[in-house]
Every structure is written in C-alpha cells, then in structure tokens.
Coordinates of C-alpha atoms in Angstrom, one line a residue:
M30 CA 95.0 104.6 71.9
S31 CA 92.9 101.6 72.4
D32 CA 94.1 101.4 76.0
L33 CA 92.9 105.0 76.6
R34 CA 89.6 104.1 75.0
D35 CA 89.2 101.1 77.4
H36 CA 89.8 103.4 80.4
A37 CA 87.5 106.0 78.9
E38 CA 84.7 103.5 78.6
D39 CA 85.2 102.3 82.2
I40 CA 84.9 105.9 83.5
H41 CA 81.9 106.5 81.3
E42 CA 80.2 103.4 82.7
Q43 CA 80.8 104.7 86.3
F44 CA 79.2 108.1 85.6
S45 CA 76.6 107.4 82.9
D46 CA 73.7 107.0 85.4
H47 CA 74.7 110.3 87.2
I48 CA 75.6 112.9 84.6
D49 CA 75.4 113.4 80.8
I50 CA 78.9 112.1 79.8
D51 CA 80.3 111.2 76.4
V52 CA 83.0 108.5 75.9
D53 CA 84.8 110.6 73.3
D54 CA 85.1 113.6 75.8
V55 CA 86.5 111.3 78.5
E56 CA 89.0 109.8 76.1
E57 CA 90.0 113.4 75.0
R58 CA 90.7 114.4 78.6
L59 CA 92.8 111.3 79.1
N60 CA 94.7 111.9 75.9
T61 CA 95.5 115.5 76.8
L62 CA 97.0 114.5 80.1
V63 CA 98.8 111.4 78.9
D64 CA 100.1 112.6 75.5
E65 CA 100.4 116.4 75.9
Y66 CA 101.4 116.6 79.6
K67 CA 103.1 113.2 79.9
V68 CA 101.1 112.3 83.0
P69 CA 101.2 108.6 83.9
L70 CA 98.0 106.8 82.9
D71 CA 96.9 105.8 86.4
E72 CA 97.3 109.4 87.6
A73 CA 95.5 110.7 84.5
R74 CA 92.6 108.4 85.2
R75 CA 92.4 109.5 88.8
S76 CA 92.4 113.2 87.7
V77 CA 89.7 112.6 85.1
T78 CA 87.6 110.6 87.6
S79 CA 88.0 113.4 90.1
H80 CA 86.8 115.9 87.5
Y81 CA 83.6 114.0 86.9
L82 CA 83.1 113.4 90.6
D83 CA 83.1 117.2 91.1
E84 CA 80.8 117.7 88.1
A85 CA 78.3 115.1 89.5
G86 CA 78.6 116.4 93.1
M87 CA 79.5 112.9 94.2
E88 CA 81.9 111.4 96.7
R89 CA 84.4 108.8 95.5
D90 CA 82.8 106.3 97.8
A91 CA 79.6 106.5 95.7
L92 CA 81.4 104.7 92.8
G93 CA 81.6 101.5 94.8
G94 CA 80.4 98.3 93.2
G95 CA 77.0 96.9 94.1
S96 CA 76.5 94.1 96.6
G97 CA 77.8 90.8 95.2
S98 CA 79.4 92.5 92.1
N99 CA 83.0 92.5 93.4
D100 CA 85.6 89.8 93.1
H101 CA 86.5 88.1 96.4
V102 CA 90.3 88.1 96.4
Q103 CA 93.3 87.2 98.5
V104 CA 95.4 90.2 99.6
A105 CA 98.5 89.0 97.8
D106 CA 96.6 89.1 94.5
V107 CA 95.8 92.8 94.7
D108 CA 97.7 94.2 91.7
E109 CA 95.4 96.9 90.3
D110 CA 94.5 100.4 91.4
E111 CA 91.0 101.6 92.1
Q112 CA 89.4 98.2 92.0
W113 CA 86.4 97.3 94.2
I114 CA 87.0 94.0 96.0
D115 CA 85.8 91.8 98.9
V116 CA 88.2 90.1 101.2
T117 CA 88.2 87.8 104.3
A118 CA 91.1 88.8 106.5
K119 CA 92.5 89.0 110.0
V120 CA 93.5 92.3 111.5
V121 CA 97.2 91.7 112.1
D122 CA 98.3 95.1 113.4
L123 CA 96.9 98.5 114.1
W124 CA 99.0 101.7 114.0
D125 CA 98.6 105.3 115.2
A126 CA 96.9 107.4 112.5
R127 CA 98.9 110.4 111.3
S128 CA 95.8 112.4 110.6
D129 CA 92.5 113.1 112.4
A130 CA 90.8 112.3 109.1
V131 CA 91.9 108.7 109.4
A132 CA 90.0 106.5 111.9
Q133 CA 92.2 103.4 111.6
V134 CA 95.3 102.2 109.8
G135 CA 97.0 98.9 110.0
L136 CA 97.6 95.5 108.3
L137 CA 95.1 93.0 107.1
G138 CA 96.3 89.4 106.5
D139 CA 95.1 86.1 105.0
E140 CA 96.8 82.9 104.0
S141 CA 98.5 84.7 101.1
G142 CA 100.2 87.5 103.1
T143 CA 99.4 91.0 104.4
I144 CA 98.3 94.4 103.0
K145 CA 97.9 97.9 104.5
F146 CA 94.4 99.2 105.1
T147 CA 93.0 102.6 105.9
A148 CA 89.6 103.6 107.2
F149 CA 88.6 107.2 107.2
A150 CA 86.8 108.9 110.0
S151 CA 84.2 110.4 107.6
S152 CA 83.1 106.9 106.7
D153 CA 81.8 106.3 110.3
L154 CA 82.5 102.6 110.3
P155 CA 82.7 100.2 113.3
K156 CA 86.3 99.9 114.6
L157 CA 88.2 96.8 113.7
E158 CA 89.7 94.8 116.5
E159 CA 93.3 93.5 116.3
G160 CA 93.3 89.7 116.0
A161 CA 89.7 89.5 114.8
V162 CA 88.7 88.1 111.4
Y163 CA 86.3 89.9 109.2
A164 CA 84.4 89.5 105.9
L165 CA 84.9 92.9 104.3
G166 CA 82.9 94.0 101.3
N167 CA 83.4 97.0 99.0
L168 CA 87.0 97.9 99.7
V169 CA 88.8 100.0 97.1
T170 CA 92.4 99.3 96.1
D171 CA 95.1 101.9 96.0
E172 CA 98.6 101.9 94.5
Y173 CA 101.7 104.1 95.0
Q174 CA 105.0 103.3 93.3
G175 CA 104.1 99.6 93.0
D176 CA 102.8 99.2 96.6
Y177 CA 99.2 98.3 97.0
S178 CA 96.8 98.9 99.8
V179 CA 93.1 98.9 100.4
K180 CA 90.7 101.6 101.7
L181 CA 87.6 101.1 103.8
N182 CA 84.9 103.7 102.9
R183 CA 81.3 104.5 103.7
T184 CA 80.0 101.7 101.5
T185 CA 82.2 99.0 103.0
T186 CA 80.4 96.2 104.8
I187 CA 82.0 94.6 107.9
E188 CA 81.0 91.3 109.3
Q189 CA 83.1 89.8 112.2
L190 CA 83.6 86.0 111.8
D191 CA 83.9 83.4 114.5
E192 CA 87.0 81.8 113.0
D193 CA 90.8 82.3 112.8
I194 CA 93.1 82.7 109.8
E195 CA 96.8 81.6 109.8
V196 CA 98.3 84.6 108.1
G197 CA 100.9 83.9 105.5
D198 CA 104.4 85.1 106.1
D199 CA 105.4 87.5 103.4
S200 CA 108.4 88.9 105.1
T201 CA 112.0 88.8 103.7
T202 CA 115.3 88.7 105.4
V203 CA 118.4 90.1 103.7
E204 CA 121.9 89.9 105.0
G205 CA 124.8 91.7 103.4
A206 CA 126.7 94.9 102.8
L207 CA 125.0 98.2 102.2
V208 CA 126.9 99.1 99.0
A209 CA 124.9 102.0 97.5
M210 CA 122.4 104.7 98.3
Q211 CA 119.8 105.6 95.7
S212 CA 118.4 109.0 94.7
G213 CA 115.7 110.1 97.1
S214 CA 117.7 109.2 100.3
G215 CA 118.3 111.6 103.2
L216 CA 116.1 114.5 104.1
I217 CA 113.0 114.5 101.9
K218 CA 109.6 116.2 101.9
R219 CA 106.3 114.3 101.7
C220 CA 102.8 115.5 100.6
P221 CA 100.8 116.6 103.7
E222 CA 97.4 115.8 102.2
E223 CA 95.1 113.3 103.8
D224 CA 96.5 109.7 103.5
C225 CA 99.1 110.8 100.9
T226 CA 102.7 110.1 101.6
R227 CA 104.1 110.8 98.1
V228 CA 107.6 112.3 98.0
L229 CA 107.6 115.8 96.6
Q230 CA 109.6 116.6 93.4
N231 CA 110.6 120.3 93.2
G232 CA 107.8 121.1 95.7
R233 CA 105.1 119.3 93.8
C234 CA 103.1 116.1 94.6
S235 CA 102.2 114.1 91.5
E236 CA 98.6 113.9 92.7
H237 CA 98.0 117.2 94.6
G238 CA 100.2 119.6 92.8
E239 CA 102.3 122.3 94.6
V240 CA 102.0 121.8 98.4
E241 CA 103.9 122.7 101.6
G242 CA 105.7 119.5 102.3
E243 CA 106.5 117.8 105.6
F244 CA 110.1 116.7 106.3
D245 CA 110.9 113.0 106.6
L246 CA 114.1 111.0 106.7
R247 CA 114.9 107.7 104.8
I248 CA 117.5 105.6 103.1
K249 CA 116.8 103.9 99.8
G250 CA 119.8 101.5 99.7
V251 CA 121.2 98.5 98.0
V252 CA 122.2 95.5 100.2
D253 CA 124.4 93.0 98.4
D254 CA 124.3 89.4 99.9
G255 CA 127.0 88.1 97.6
I256 CA 124.6 86.6 95.2
D257 CA 121.9 89.3 94.6
A258 CA 121.5 93.0 95.2
H259 CA 118.4 93.8 97.2
E260 CA 116.8 97.3 97.2
V261 CA 115.8 98.2 100.8
I262 CA 114.0 101.2 102.2
F263 CA 114.8 102.3 105.7
D264 CA 112.1 104.6 107.2
K265 CA 112.7 107.4 109.6
E266 CA 112.9 105.2 112.7
T267 CA 115.4 102.7 111.2
T268 CA 117.4 105.5 109.5
E269 CA 117.7 107.3 112.8
A270 CA 118.7 104.0 114.5
I271 CA 121.5 103.1 112.2
T272 CA 122.9 106.6 111.7
G273 CA 122.4 108.2 115.0
I274 CA 121.0 111.2 113.2
S275 CA 117.5 112.3 114.2
L276 CA 115.1 114.1 111.9
E277 CA 115.5 117.3 113.8
E278 CA 119.3 117.1 113.6
A279 CA 119.0 116.4 109.8
K280 CA 116.8 119.5 109.4
D281 CA 119.3 121.6 111.4
M282 CA 122.2 120.3 109.2
A283 CA 120.3 121.3 106.0
M284 CA 119.4 124.7 107.5
D285 CA 123.0 125.4 108.4
A286 CA 124.3 124.4 104.9
L287 CA 121.3 125.8 103.0
D288 CA 121.4 122.5 101.2
T289 CA 119.5 119.2 101.9
T290 CA 122.0 117.1 100.1
V291 CA 124.5 117.4 103.0
V292 CA 122.2 115.0 105.0
A293 CA 122.5 112.3 102.3
D294 CA 126.2 112.8 102.1
E295 CA 126.6 112.4 105.9
I296 CA 124.4 109.3 105.9
R297 CA 126.4 107.8 103.1
D298 CA 129.7 108.2 105.0
L299 CA 128.1 106.5 108.0
V300 CA 126.5 103.5 106.4
I301 CA 128.1 102.5 103.2
G302 CA 130.3 99.4 103.6
T303 CA 128.4 98.3 106.8
Y304 CA 126.9 94.8 107.0
Y305 CA 123.3 94.5 108.1
R306 CA 120.6 91.9 108.6
V307 CA 117.3 93.4 107.4
S308 CA 113.9 91.9 107.8
G309 CA 110.5 93.2 106.6
P310 CA 107.8 92.9 104.1
T311 CA 108.4 93.2 100.3
F312 CA 106.5 95.9 98.4
G313 CA 107.2 96.0 94.7
R314 CA 110.9 95.7 94.3
Y315 CA 111.7 97.0 97.8
V316 CA 112.2 95.3 101.1
L317 CA 110.9 97.6 103.9
A318 CA 113.2 97.5 106.8
D319 CA 111.2 96.7 109.9
D320 CA 114.0 95.1 111.9
V321 CA 117.7 96.0 111.3
E322 CA 120.7 94.5 113.0
Q323 CA 124.3 95.7 112.3
L324 CA 126.6 92.8 111.7
S325 CA 130.0 94.7 111.6
E326 CA 131.7 98.0 111.9
P327 CA 131.9 100.1 108.7
V328 CA 134.6 99.0 106.3
D329 CA 135.9 100.3 102.9
A330 CA 133.0 100.3 100.5
T331 CA 135.0 98.6 97.7
A332 CA 136.3 95.9 100.0
A333 CA 132.7 95.4 101.3
L334 CA 131.4 94.9 97.8
E335 CA 134.1 92.5 96.9
R336 CA 133.7 90.5 100.1
A337 CA 129.9 90.4 99.7
R338 CA 130.2 89.0 96.2
S339 CA 132.6 86.3 97.5
M340 CA 130.2 85.1 100.2

C-alpha cells in the first residue's frame, strides 16, 4: 500500500494548487482500480490523473515542470512514464504522421542512442528540422509495453544549437532461424485514438476502453541464432515483405473464413523454419525489424531449430 500512497502523494502535489484535493481520496481511487479491478498501476495512475484534470478543467500539458525543475537526461536513460525531462538531442529521422492531430513524429538521438518523439498540432510548436540539434525543455515521457518515447507539448521549449551530436548506435542485428510465433501475431486491431497504437483485446483498449479498431498486420516471432533466442517484431511492411501477404489480402482471408486466426496460421506456414538476418532498434525485450534479409528457403522447423542451436 505504501507504493500506492507514494503515487497518491505525487498526484496530490500536482493538483493541490488547482483544486481542493485530499491524498486519502486519491489513494482510494488508485486502490479501487488496482486492487478491485486489477488495473496495472501505471494505467490506474493515468486514469486518476485524467479524472482530476477533468475536474480542474486543465490540459495535461499544464502539469509540466517549471523552468529549471526537470532533470536533464540522455535518451537511453528514459525509463519512467509521465516524467518531465529536458534533453539535448539531434533529429535523426522524421516520419509521416498517421493523424492530423500530430504535427511531427520521428526519432531524437544523442550519444546514448535514440528515442521516438511526438509533437501535437495543438501545441503549435516550431517544426524541428532533420539533422538539427536542439535543447528541448519540458518534454513528458510515455511508456507502452516497456517501450519509452517522449512527447513535445505546449510548454516545451525549443532552442536550436549550433553544434552536432554523434548519435549512439543502439541497433541490433540478429541472424538465425525463425522458430516460433507468439500470440498477437497475424491480423490484429489497434486503438484508433490519437497517438495510441495499443493492440485491442476483445475489442477494448487498455487506456481508451471499447473502441472501433483499425486493422494491422505483424509477426511477433522468435529468432534463434544457435546461442540465444531473440524476440523480434515485424511490422506491417516487413511482414508483407517476407510473407507476400498484404494487409488487404489478410483482411479478405479473415472475412472469407469468418476467423482472423487463419491469417496467423498461413503466416506460420510461410515463415517458420526460414533463416533471416534482422536489424533494428531494441525496445524492451524486442528487436524491431527495420531491415530483413532472407538467408535460405524455408526448411523443416524442427531441423531448423536443431541446426540453429548447433551454429
């Protein structure tokens, strides 16, 4: 219970200047979600914080730390959710935003590695330029399934610096046989809410509740290099590339069978026992497959595993 109390006191401190709030009430709300409804603590804290934001009529951005009150950290050291931090980083890459609500999304990097960033259109911030280095203040951290990112908001300060940063290489290369597919592979649905990519479970998002999901395609696989087993996530593009099955074709297969599991079964038949060279960043326990090269034709899965372990 002491852990809940610590979180309750943190939330109380955030709102005590804005509304009449009692630490015991905050702790009771957290306790109800965690103990009675078995909600994970980080999600319970988000839910309770959202409740008090609504009660106070505040935007989440308003909870940002004051000038000079944040820790200045390297991106590889980000390991907590909803922390207000400052970083000095280079814009390594910019991607196309999936939503009109997102102004920019991409990668920030420093000597320690890289981290995803998102800037929302409503924050009305200056656009970051690829290859430029910035001192960024008042970013808020975010976490999903062990993967951390940072968000730029209306309180974020941006100062372009006349310097360069040699960005640390945090990519990993794995070479071996794809010997297993994990649950959550194949045709899945993701939450359509702004900047949320959580996979739905029985039509529900763990943060936004029951929603109409958007279809996606992926493989959560295990690549065995003969010494270690590496968990690898292939996104839609890499899954389409190695299977020859497009997202639209996967949706048609599921529609014809009235069952989404047929897609995972078809993918399993195509890829298990095949050798791949996979390169990409590591988030949590997973290697994210940015580049994939097939090293052989599919072989018997049992023989592939035995051969991989003898390498």
